[in-house]
Amino acid sequence: MHVQEWLETVPAVSIYALVGLVIGLESLGIPLPGEIILVSAALLASQHGDINPVVLGACAVAGAIVGDSIGYAIGRKGGRPLLAWLGAKFPRHFSEGHIATAEKSFEKWGMWAVFFGRFVALLRIFAGPLAGVLRMPYWKFLTANVLGGILWAGGTTAVIYYVGVVAESWLKRFSWLGLVLALLIGLTSMLVLKRKAKKVSAEREAERSTTDPEPVPATD
């Protein structure tokens, strides 16, 4: 069943809870389609008066902030072994190359990597745990986490809702285009990130090959 069609059968309270839970789990570090769920719910709110967009946005923001904070705590306690465990369980998302790319972002941007990570599909699952692993001061993490959560979750809800209100008749016939657009944006960001991850992995392999000592041939 289409995501939006399924959401239409669910009570408003359940939609608020679903959006907050999925976004929270995604921010915590579990690969889930939080952006797709949020866009679908915001479109639904624009077409059905039972869903309050302010409450929906607040639940999305709360899920994003709380989920990232839990991810930070888990990463701070688990450290590098946690990343190795996640890499074994979720190799497509927590591969060495992806982690290396995320670490480079943290080295370059510091606390703002948490903020900008909100807007990149794959980085959203890294920001909290990796900030904890790297021992980022919590006040810096919390500042970027709150600002990013409000702008991404609240902003996405507001933009999609008002676009839906303005183009309600058009969206009722072609509402799937909004989801296709969200999927294309998410897919593009993931492909760019994967390309960077492969480049970082290749660079690391090249560094290892140059630093490893040449084998000494055995002599009789």
Coordinates of N, CA and C in Angstrom, one line a residue:
M1 N 0.8 -1.2 0.0 CA 0.0 0.0 0.0 C 0.9 1.2 0.0
H2 N 0.5 2.3 -0.7 CA 1.2 3.5 -0.8 C 1.3 4.1 0.7
V3 N 2.4 4.7 1.0 CA 2.6 5.2 2.3 C 1.5 6.2 2.8
Q4 N 1.2 7.1 1.9 CA 0.2 8.1 2.2 C -1.2 7.5 2.3
E5 N -1.5 6.6 1.5 CA -2.8 5.9 1.6 C -2.9 5.1 2.9
W6 N -1.8 4.5 3.3 CA -1.8 3.8 4.6 C -2.0 4.8 5.8
L7 N -1.3 5.9 5.7 CA -1.5 6.9 6.8 C -2.9 7.5 6.9
E8 N -3.6 7.5 5.8 CA -5.0 8.0 5.8 C -5.9 7.1 6.7
T9 N -5.5 5.9 6.9 CA -6.3 4.9 7.7 C -6.0 5.0 9.2
V10 N -5.0 5.7 9.5 CA -4.5 5.8 10.9 C -5.0 7.0 11.6
P11 N -5.4 6.9 12.9 CA -5.8 8.1 13.7 C -4.7 9.1 13.8
A12 N -5.1 10.4 14.0 CA -4.1 11.5 14.1 C -3.1 11.3 15.1
V13 N -3.5 10.8 16.3 CA -2.6 10.6 17.4 C -1.5 9.6 17.1
S14 N -2.0 8.6 16.4 CA -1.0 7.5 16.0 C 0.0 8.0 14.9
I15 N -0.5 8.9 14.1 CA 0.4 9.5 13.1 C 1.5 10.4 13.8
Y16 N 1.1 11.2 14.8 CA 2.0 12.0 15.5 C 3.1 11.1 16.2
A17 N 2.6 10.0 16.8 CA 3.5 9.1 17.5 C 4.4 8.3 16.5
L18 N 3.8 8.0 15.4 CA 4.6 7.3 14.3 C 5.7 8.1 13.8
V19 N 5.4 9.4 13.5 CA 6.4 10.3 12.9 C 7.5 10.5 14.0
G20 N 7.2 10.8 15.2 CA 8.2 11.0 16.2 C 9.0 9.8 16.5
L21 N 8.4 8.6 16.5 CA 9.1 7.4 16.7 C 10.1 7.1 15.6
V22 N 9.6 7.1 14.4 CA 10.5 6.8 13.2 C 11.7 7.7 13.1
I23 N 11.4 9.0 13.2 CA 12.5 10.0 13.1 C 13.4 9.9 14.3
G24 N 12.9 9.6 15.5 CA 13.7 9.4 16.7 C 14.7 8.2 16.5
L25 N 14.1 7.1 16.0 CA 14.9 5.9 15.8 C 16.0 6.1 14.7
E26 N 15.6 6.8 13.6 CA 16.6 7.1 12.6 C 17.7 8.0 13.1
S27 N 17.3 9.0 13.9 CA 18.4 9.9 14.5 C 19.2 9.2 15.5
L28 N 18.7 8.2 16.1 CA 19.4 7.4 17.1 C 20.5 6.5 16.4
G29 N 20.3 6.2 15.1 CA 21.3 5.4 14.4 C 20.8 4.2 13.7
I30 N 19.4 4.1 13.7 CA 18.8 2.9 13.0 C 18.3 3.4 11.6
P31 N 18.8 2.7 10.5 CA 18.4 3.1 9.2 C 16.9 3.0 8.9
L32 N 16.1 4.1 9.0 CA 14.7 4.1 8.7 C 14.4 5.3 7.8
P33 N 13.2 5.2 7.1 CA 12.9 6.3 6.1 C 12.2 7.4 6.8
G34 N 12.8 8.1 7.8 CA 12.2 9.2 8.5 C 11.7 10.3 7.6
E35 N 12.5 10.7 6.6 CA 12.2 11.8 5.8 C 10.9 11.5 4.9
I36 N 10.8 10.3 4.4 CA 9.6 9.9 3.7 C 8.4 9.9 4.5
I37 N 8.5 9.4 5.7 CA 7.3 9.4 6.6 C 6.9 10.8 7.0
L38 N 7.9 11.7 7.2 CA 7.6 13.1 7.6 C 6.9 13.8 6.4
V39 N 7.4 13.6 5.2 CA 6.8 14.3 4.0 C 5.4 13.8 3.8
S40 N 5.2 12.5 3.9 CA 3.9 11.9 3.7 C 2.9 12.4 4.7
A41 N 3.3 12.5 6.0 CA 2.4 13.0 7.0 C 2.1 14.5 6.8
A42 N 3.1 15.3 6.4 CA 2.8 16.7 6.2 C 1.9 16.9 5.0
L43 N 2.0 16.1 3.9 CA 1.1 16.2 2.8 C -0.3 15.8 3.2
L44 N -0.4 14.8 4.1 CA -1.7 14.3 4.6 C -2.3 15.4 5.4
A45 N -1.5 16.1 6.2 CA -2.1 17.1 7.1 C -2.6 18.3 6.3
S46 N -2.0 18.5 5.1 CA -2.5 19.6 4.2 C -3.8 19.3 3.6
Q47 N -4.2 18.1 3.5 CA -5.4 17.7 2.9 C -6.5 17.2 3.8
H48 N -6.1 17.0 5.1 CA -7.1 16.5 6.1 C -7.0 17.3 7.4
G49 N -8.1 18.0 7.7 CA -8.1 18.9 8.9 C -7.9 18.2 10.2
D50 N -8.0 16.9 10.3 CA -7.9 16.2 11.6 C -6.4 16.2 12.1
I51 N -5.5 16.4 11.2 CA -4.1 16.4 11.6 C -3.6 17.8 11.7
N52 N -3.1 18.1 12.9 CA -2.6 19.5 13.2 C -1.2 19.6 12.8
P53 N -0.8 20.5 11.8 CA 0.6 20.5 11.4 C 1.5 21.0 12.5
V54 N 1.0 21.8 13.4 CA 1.9 22.3 14.5 C 2.3 21.2 15.4
V55 N 1.3 20.4 15.8 CA 1.6 19.2 16.6 C 2.5 18.2 15.9
L56 N 2.2 18.0 14.6 CA 3.0 17.1 13.8 C 4.5 17.6 13.7
G57 N 4.7 18.9 13.5 CA 6.0 19.4 13.4 C 6.7 19.3 14.8
A58 N 6.0 19.6 15.9 CA 6.6 19.5 17.2 C 7.0 18.0 17.5
C59 N 6.2 17.1 17.1 CA 6.5 15.6 17.3 C 7.8 15.3 16.5
A60 N 7.9 15.8 15.3 CA 9.0 15.5 14.5 C 10.3 16.1 15.1
V61 N 10.2 17.3 15.5 CA 11.3 18.0 16.1 C 11.8 17.3 17.4
A62 N 10.8 16.9 18.2 CA 11.1 16.2 19.5 C 11.8 14.9 19.2
G63 N 11.2 14.1 18.2 CA 11.8 12.8 17.9 C 13.3 13.0 17.4
A64 N 13.5 14.0 16.6 CA 14.9 14.3 16.0 C 15.8 14.6 17.1
I65 N 15.5 15.5 18.0 CA 16.4 15.9 19.1 C 16.6 14.8 20.1
V66 N 15.5 14.2 20.6 CA 15.7 13.1 21.6 C 16.5 11.9 21.0
G67 N 16.1 11.5 19.8 CA 16.8 10.4 19.1 C 18.3 10.7 19.0
D68 N 18.7 11.9 18.5 CA 20.1 12.2 18.4 C 20.8 12.2 19.7
S69 N 20.1 12.7 20.8 CA 20.7 12.7 22.1 C 21.0 11.3 22.6
I70 N 20.0 10.4 22.4 CA 20.2 9.0 22.8 C 21.4 8.4 22.0
G71 N 21.4 8.7 20.7 CA 22.5 8.2 19.9 C 23.8 8.7 20.4
Y72 N 23.9 9.9 20.8 CA 25.1 10.5 21.4 C 25.5 9.8 22.6
A73 N 24.6 9.5 23.5 CA 24.9 8.8 24.8 C 25.4 7.4 24.5
I74 N 24.7 6.7 23.6 CA 25.2 5.3 23.2 C 26.6 5.4 22.6
G75 N 26.8 6.3 21.7 CA 28.1 6.4 21.1 C 29.2 6.7 22.1
R76 N 28.9 7.6 23.0 CA 29.9 8.0 24.0 C 30.3 6.8 24.9
K77 N 29.3 6.0 25.2 CA 29.5 4.8 26.1 C 30.2 3.7 25.3
G78 N 29.7 3.5 24.1 CA 30.2 2.3 23.3 C 31.5 2.5 22.6
G79 N 31.8 3.8 22.2 CA 33.1 4.1 21.6 C 33.4 3.4 20.3
R80 N 34.6 3.2 19.9 CA 35.0 2.6 18.7 C 34.4 1.1 18.5
P81 N 34.4 0.3 19.6 CA 33.8 -1.0 19.4 C 32.4 -1.0 18.9
L82 N 31.7 0.1 19.3 CA 30.3 0.2 18.9 C 30.2 0.3 17.3
L83 N 31.1 1.2 16.8 CA 31.1 1.4 15.4 C 31.5 0.1 14.6
A84 N 32.4 -0.7 15.2 CA 32.8 -1.9 14.6 C 31.6 -2.9 14.6
W85 N 30.9 -2.9 15.7 CA 29.7 -3.8 15.8 C 28.6 -3.4 14.8
L86 N 28.4 -2.1 14.7 CA 27.4 -1.6 13.7 C 27.8 -1.9 12.3
G87 N 29.1 -1.8 12.1 CA 29.6 -2.1 10.7 C 29.4 -3.6 10.4
A88 N 29.5 -4.5 11.4 CA 29.2 -5.9 11.1 C 27.7 -6.2 10.9
K89 N 26.9 -5.4 11.7 CA 25.4 -5.6 11.6 C 24.8 -4.9 10.4
F90 N 25.3 -3.7 10.1 CA 24.7 -2.9 9.0 C 25.8 -2.5 8.1
P91 N 26.4 -3.4 7.3 CA 27.6 -3.0 6.5 C 27.3 -2.0 5.4
R92 N 26.0 -2.0 4.9 CA 25.7 -1.0 3.9 C 25.7 0.4 4.4
H93 N 25.4 0.6 5.7 CA 25.2 1.9 6.2 C 26.4 2.3 7.1
F94 N 27.0 1.4 7.8 CA 28.1 1.7 8.7 C 29.4 1.1 8.3
S95 N 29.6 1.1 6.9 CA 30.9 0.6 6.4 C 32.0 1.5 6.8
E96 N 33.2 1.0 6.7 CA 34.4 1.7 7.1 C 34.5 3.0 6.3
G97 N 34.2 2.9 5.0 CA 34.2 4.1 4.2 C 33.2 5.2 4.6
H98 N 32.0 4.8 4.9 CA 31.0 5.7 5.3 C 31.4 6.4 6.6
I99 N 31.9 5.6 7.6 CA 32.3 6.2 8.8 C 33.5 7.1 8.7
A100 N 34.4 6.8 7.8 CA 35.6 7.6 7.5 C 35.1 9.0 6.9
T101 N 34.1 8.9 6.0 CA 33.6 10.1 5.4 C 32.9 11.0 6.4
A102 N 32.2 10.4 7.3 CA 31.5 11.1 8.4 C 32.5 11.8 9.3
E103 N 33.6 11.0 9.7 CA 34.6 11.5 10.5 C 35.3 12.7 9.9
K104 N 35.6 12.7 8.6 CA 36.2 13.8 7.9 C 35.3 15.1 8.0
S105 N 34.0 14.8 7.9 CA 33.0 15.9 8.1 C 33.1 16.5 9.4
F106 N 33.2 15.7 10.5 CA 33.3 16.2 11.8 C 34.6 16.9 12.0
E107 N 35.7 16.4 11.4 CA 37.0 17.1 11.6 C 37.0 18.5 10.9
K108 N 36.3 18.6 9.8 CA 36.2 19.8 9.1 C 35.2 20.8 9.7
W109 N 34.0 20.4 10.1 CA 33.0 21.3 10.5 C 32.7 21.3 12.0
G110 N 33.3 20.3 12.7 CA 33.0 20.3 14.2 C 31.6 20.1 14.5
M111 N 31.1 20.9 15.4 CA 29.7 20.7 15.9 C 28.7 20.9 14.8
W112 N 29.1 21.7 13.7 CA 28.1 22.0 12.7 C 27.9 20.8 11.8
A113 N 28.8 19.8 11.9 CA 28.5 18.5 11.1 C 27.3 17.9 11.6
V114 N 26.9 18.0 12.9 CA 25.7 17.5 13.5 C 24.5 18.3 12.8
F115 N 24.7 19.6 12.7 CA 23.6 20.5 12.2 C 23.4 20.1 10.7
F116 N 24.4 20.2 9.9 CA 24.3 19.9 8.4 C 24.0 18.5 8.1
G117 N 24.3 17.6 9.0 CA 24.0 16.1 8.9 C 22.6 15.9 8.8
R118 N 21.8 16.7 9.4 CA 20.3 16.6 9.4 C 19.8 16.5 7.9
F119 N 20.4 17.2 7.0 CA 19.9 17.4 5.7 C 20.4 16.4 4.7
V120 N 21.2 15.5 5.2 CA 21.8 14.4 4.3 C 21.3 13.1 4.8
A121 N 20.6 12.3 4.0 CA 19.8 11.1 4.4 C 20.7 10.2 5.2
L122 N 21.9 9.8 4.7 CA 22.7 8.8 5.4 C 23.4 9.4 6.6
L123 N 23.8 10.7 6.6 CA 24.5 11.3 7.7 C 23.6 11.4 8.9
R124 N 22.3 11.4 8.7 CA 21.4 11.6 9.9 C 21.6 10.4 10.9
I125 N 21.9 9.2 10.4 CA 22.0 8.1 11.3 C 23.4 8.1 11.9
F126 N 24.4 8.9 11.4 CA 25.7 8.9 12.0 C 25.9 10.0 13.1
A127 N 25.2 11.1 12.9 CA 25.6 12.3 13.6 C 25.6 12.1 15.2
G128 N 24.5 11.5 15.7 CA 24.5 11.3 17.2 C 25.5 10.4 17.7
P129 N 25.5 9.1 17.2 CA 26.5 8.1 17.7 C 27.9 8.6 17.5
L130 N 28.2 9.1 16.3 CA 29.6 9.5 16.0 C 30.1 10.7 16.9
A131 N 29.2 11.6 17.1 CA 29.5 12.7 18.0 C 29.9 12.2 19.4
G132 N 29.2 11.2 19.9 CA 29.5 10.6 21.2 C 30.8 9.8 21.2
V133 N 31.0 9.1 20.1 CA 32.3 8.3 20.0 C 33.5 9.3 20.0
L134 N 33.3 10.4 19.3 CA 34.4 11.4 19.2 C 34.5 12.3 20.4
R135 N 33.7 12.1 21.4 CA 33.7 12.8 22.6 C 33.5 14.3 22.4
M136 N 32.6 14.7 21.5 CA 32.3 16.1 21.3 C 31.6 16.6 22.6
P137 N 32.0 17.8 23.1 CA 31.4 18.4 24.3 C 29.9 18.4 24.1
Y138 N 29.2 18.0 25.1 CA 27.7 17.8 25.0 C 27.0 19.1 24.7
W139 N 27.5 20.2 25.2 CA 26.8 21.5 25.0 C 26.9 21.9 23.5
K140 N 28.0 21.6 22.9 CA 28.2 21.9 21.4 C 27.2 21.0 20.6
F141 N 27.2 19.7 21.0 CA 26.4 18.8 20.3 C 24.9 19.2 20.5
L142 N 24.5 19.5 21.7 CA 23.1 19.8 21.9 C 22.7 21.1 21.2
T143 N 23.6 22.1 21.1 CA 23.2 23.3 20.3 C 23.0 23.0 18.9
A144 N 23.9 22.2 18.2 CA 23.7 21.9 16.8 C 22.5 20.9 16.6
N145 N 22.3 20.1 17.6 CA 21.2 19.1 17.5 C 19.9 19.8 17.6
V146 N 19.7 20.7 18.5 CA 18.4 21.4 18.6 C 18.2 22.3 17.4
L147 N 19.2 23.1 17.0 CA 19.0 24.0 15.8 C 18.7 23.1 14.6
G148 N 19.5 22.1 14.4 CA 19.3 21.2 13.2 C 17.9 20.5 13.2
G149 N 17.5 20.0 14.4 CA 16.2 19.4 14.5 C 15.1 20.3 14.2
I150 N 15.1 21.5 14.7 CA 14.1 22.5 14.5 C 14.0 22.9 13.0
L151 N 15.2 23.2 12.4 CA 15.2 23.6 11.0 C 14.8 22.5 10.1
W152 N 15.3 21.3 10.3 CA 15.0 20.2 9.4 C 13.6 19.7 9.5
A153 N 13.3 19.2 10.8 CA 12.0 18.6 11.0 C 10.9 19.6 10.9
G154 N 11.0 20.7 11.6 CA 10.0 21.8 11.6 C 9.9 22.4 10.3
G155 N 11.0 22.7 9.7 CA 11.0 23.4 8.3 C 10.4 22.5 7.3
T156 N 10.8 21.2 7.3 CA 10.2 20.3 6.3 C 8.7 20.2 6.4
T157 N 8.2 20.1 7.7 CA 6.8 20.0 7.9 C 6.1 21.2 7.4
A158 N 6.6 22.4 7.7 CA 6.0 23.7 7.3 C 5.9 23.8 5.8
V159 N 7.1 23.6 5.2 CA 7.1 23.8 3.7 C 6.2 22.8 3.0
I160 N 6.3 21.5 3.3 CA 5.4 20.6 2.6 C 3.9 20.8 2.9
Y161 N 3.6 21.2 4.2 CA 2.2 21.5 4.5 C 1.7 22.7 3.7
Y162 N 2.4 23.8 3.6 CA 1.9 25.0 2.9 C 1.9 24.8 1.4
V163 N 2.8 24.0 0.9 CA 2.8 23.6 -0.5 C 1.5 22.8 -0.8
G164 N 1.2 21.9 0.1 CA 0.0 21.1 -0.1 C -1.2 21.9 0.0
V165 N -1.3 22.9 0.9 CA -2.5 23.7 1.0 C -2.7 24.6 -0.3
V166 N -1.6 25.1 -0.8 CA -1.7 26.0 -2.0 C -2.1 25.2 -3.2
A167 N -1.5 23.9 -3.3 CA -1.8 23.1 -4.5 C -2.6 21.9 -4.1
E168 N -3.6 22.1 -3.3 CA -4.3 20.9 -2.7 C -5.0 20.1 -3.9
S169 N -5.7 20.8 -4.8 CA -6.3 20.0 -5.8 C -5.4 19.2 -6.7
W170 N -4.2 19.8 -7.0 CA -3.2 19.2 -7.8 C -2.6 18.0 -7.0
L171 N -2.3 18.2 -5.8 CA -1.7 17.2 -5.0 C -2.6 16.0 -4.7
K172 N -3.9 16.2 -4.7 CA -4.8 15.1 -4.5 C -4.8 14.1 -5.6
R173 N -4.5 14.6 -6.8 CA -4.4 13.7 -7.9 C -2.9 13.2 -8.1
F174 N -1.9 14.0 -7.7 CA -0.6 13.6 -8.0 C 0.3 13.7 -6.7
S175 N -0.3 13.3 -5.6 CA 0.5 13.4 -4.3 C 1.7 12.5 -4.3
W176 N 1.7 11.5 -5.1 CA 2.9 10.6 -5.1 C 4.1 11.3 -5.7
L177 N 3.9 12.4 -6.4 CA 5.1 13.2 -6.9 C 5.9 13.8 -5.8
G178 N 5.2 14.2 -4.7 CA 6.0 14.7 -3.5 C 6.9 13.6 -2.9
L179 N 6.4 12.4 -2.8 CA 7.2 11.3 -2.3 C 8.3 10.9 -3.3
V180 N 8.0 11.0 -4.6 CA 9.1 10.7 -5.6 C 10.2 11.7 -5.5
L181 N 9.8 13.0 -5.3 CA 10.8 14.0 -5.2 C 11.7 13.8 -3.9
A182 N 11.0 13.5 -2.8 CA 11.8 13.2 -1.6 C 12.7 12.0 -1.7
L183 N 12.2 11.0 -2.4 CA 13.1 9.8 -2.6 C 14.3 10.1 -3.5
L184 N 14.0 11.0 -4.6 CA 15.1 11.3 -5.4 C 16.2 12.2 -4.7
I185 N 15.7 13.1 -3.9 CA 16.7 13.9 -3.1 C 17.5 13.0 -2.1
G186 N 16.8 12.1 -1.4 CA 17.5 11.2 -0.5 C 18.4 10.3 -1.3
L187 N 18.0 9.8 -2.4 CA 18.9 8.9 -3.2 C 20.1 9.6 -3.7
T188 N 19.9 10.8 -4.2 CA 21.0 11.6 -4.7 C 22.1 11.8 -3.6
S189 N 21.6 12.2 -2.4 CA 22.5 12.5 -1.3 C 23.3 11.2 -0.9
M190 N 22.5 10.1 -0.9 CA 23.2 8.8 -0.6 C 24.2 8.4 -1.6
L191 N 24.0 8.6 -2.9 CA 24.9 8.3 -3.9 C 26.2 9.1 -3.8
V192 N 26.0 10.4 -3.6 CA 27.1 11.3 -3.4 C 28.0 10.9 -2.2
L193 N 27.3 10.6 -1.1 CA 28.0 10.1 0.1 C 28.7 8.8 -0.1
K194 N 28.1 7.9 -0.8 CA 28.8 6.6 -1.1 C 30.0 6.8 -2.0
R195 N 29.9 7.7 -3.0 CA 31.0 8.0 -3.8 C 32.2 8.5 -3.0
K196 N 31.9 9.5 -2.1 CA 32.9 10.0 -1.2 C 33.5 8.9 -0.3
A197 N 32.6 8.0 0.2 CA 33.1 7.0 1.1 C 34.0 6.0 0.3
K198 N 33.7 5.7 -0.9 CA 34.6 4.8 -1.7 C 36.0 5.5 -1.9
K199 N 35.9 6.8 -2.2 CA 37.2 7.6 -2.4 C 38.0 7.5 -1.1
V200 N 37.4 7.7 0.1 CA 38.1 7.7 1.3 C 38.7 6.3 1.6
S201 N 37.9 5.3 1.3 CA 38.4 3.9 1.5 C 39.6 3.6 0.6
A202 N 39.5 4.1 -0.6 CA 40.7 3.9 -1.6 C 41.9 4.6 -1.1
E203 N 41.7 5.9 -0.5 CA 42.8 6.6 0.0 C 43.4 5.9 1.2
R204 N 42.6 5.4 2.1 CA 43.1 4.7 3.2 C 43.9 3.4 2.9
E205 N 43.4 2.7 1.9 CA 44.1 1.5 1.4 C 45.4 1.8 0.8
A206 N 45.4 3.0 0.1 CA 46.7 3.4 -0.5 C 47.7 3.8 0.6
E207 N 47.2 4.5 1.6 CA 48.1 4.8 2.7 C 48.7 3.6 3.4
R208 N 47.8 2.6 3.6 CA 48.3 1.3 4.3 C 49.3 0.6 3.4
S209 N 49.1 0.6 2.1 CA 50.0 -0.1 1.2 C 51.4 0.6 1.2
T210 N 51.4 1.9 1.4 CA 52.7 2.6 1.4 C 53.4 2.5 2.8
T211 N 52.6 2.4 3.9 CA 53.2 2.3 5.2 C 53.6 0.9 5.6
D212 N 52.9 -0.1 5.1 CA 53.3 -1.5 5.4 C 54.7 -1.9 4.9
P213 N 55.5 -2.5 5.7 CA 56.8 -2.9 5.3 C 56.8 -3.9 4.2
E214 N 57.8 -3.8 3.3 CA 57.9 -4.8 2.3 C 58.3 -6.2 2.9
P215 N 57.7 -7.3 2.4 CA 58.1 -8.6 3.0 C 59.5 -8.9 2.6
V216 N 60.2 -9.5 3.6 CA 61.6 -9.8 3.4 C 61.6 -11.3 2.9
P217 N 62.3 -11.5 1.7 CA 62.3 -12.9 1.2 C 63.1 -13.8 2.0
A218 N 62.6 -15.0 2.2 CA 63.3 -16.0 3.0 C 64.6 -16.4 2.3
T219 N 65.6 -16.6 3.1 CA 66.9 -17.1 2.6 C 67.2 -18.4 3.1
D220 N 67.9 -19.2 2.3 CA 68.3 -20.5 2.7 C 69.3 -20.5 3.8

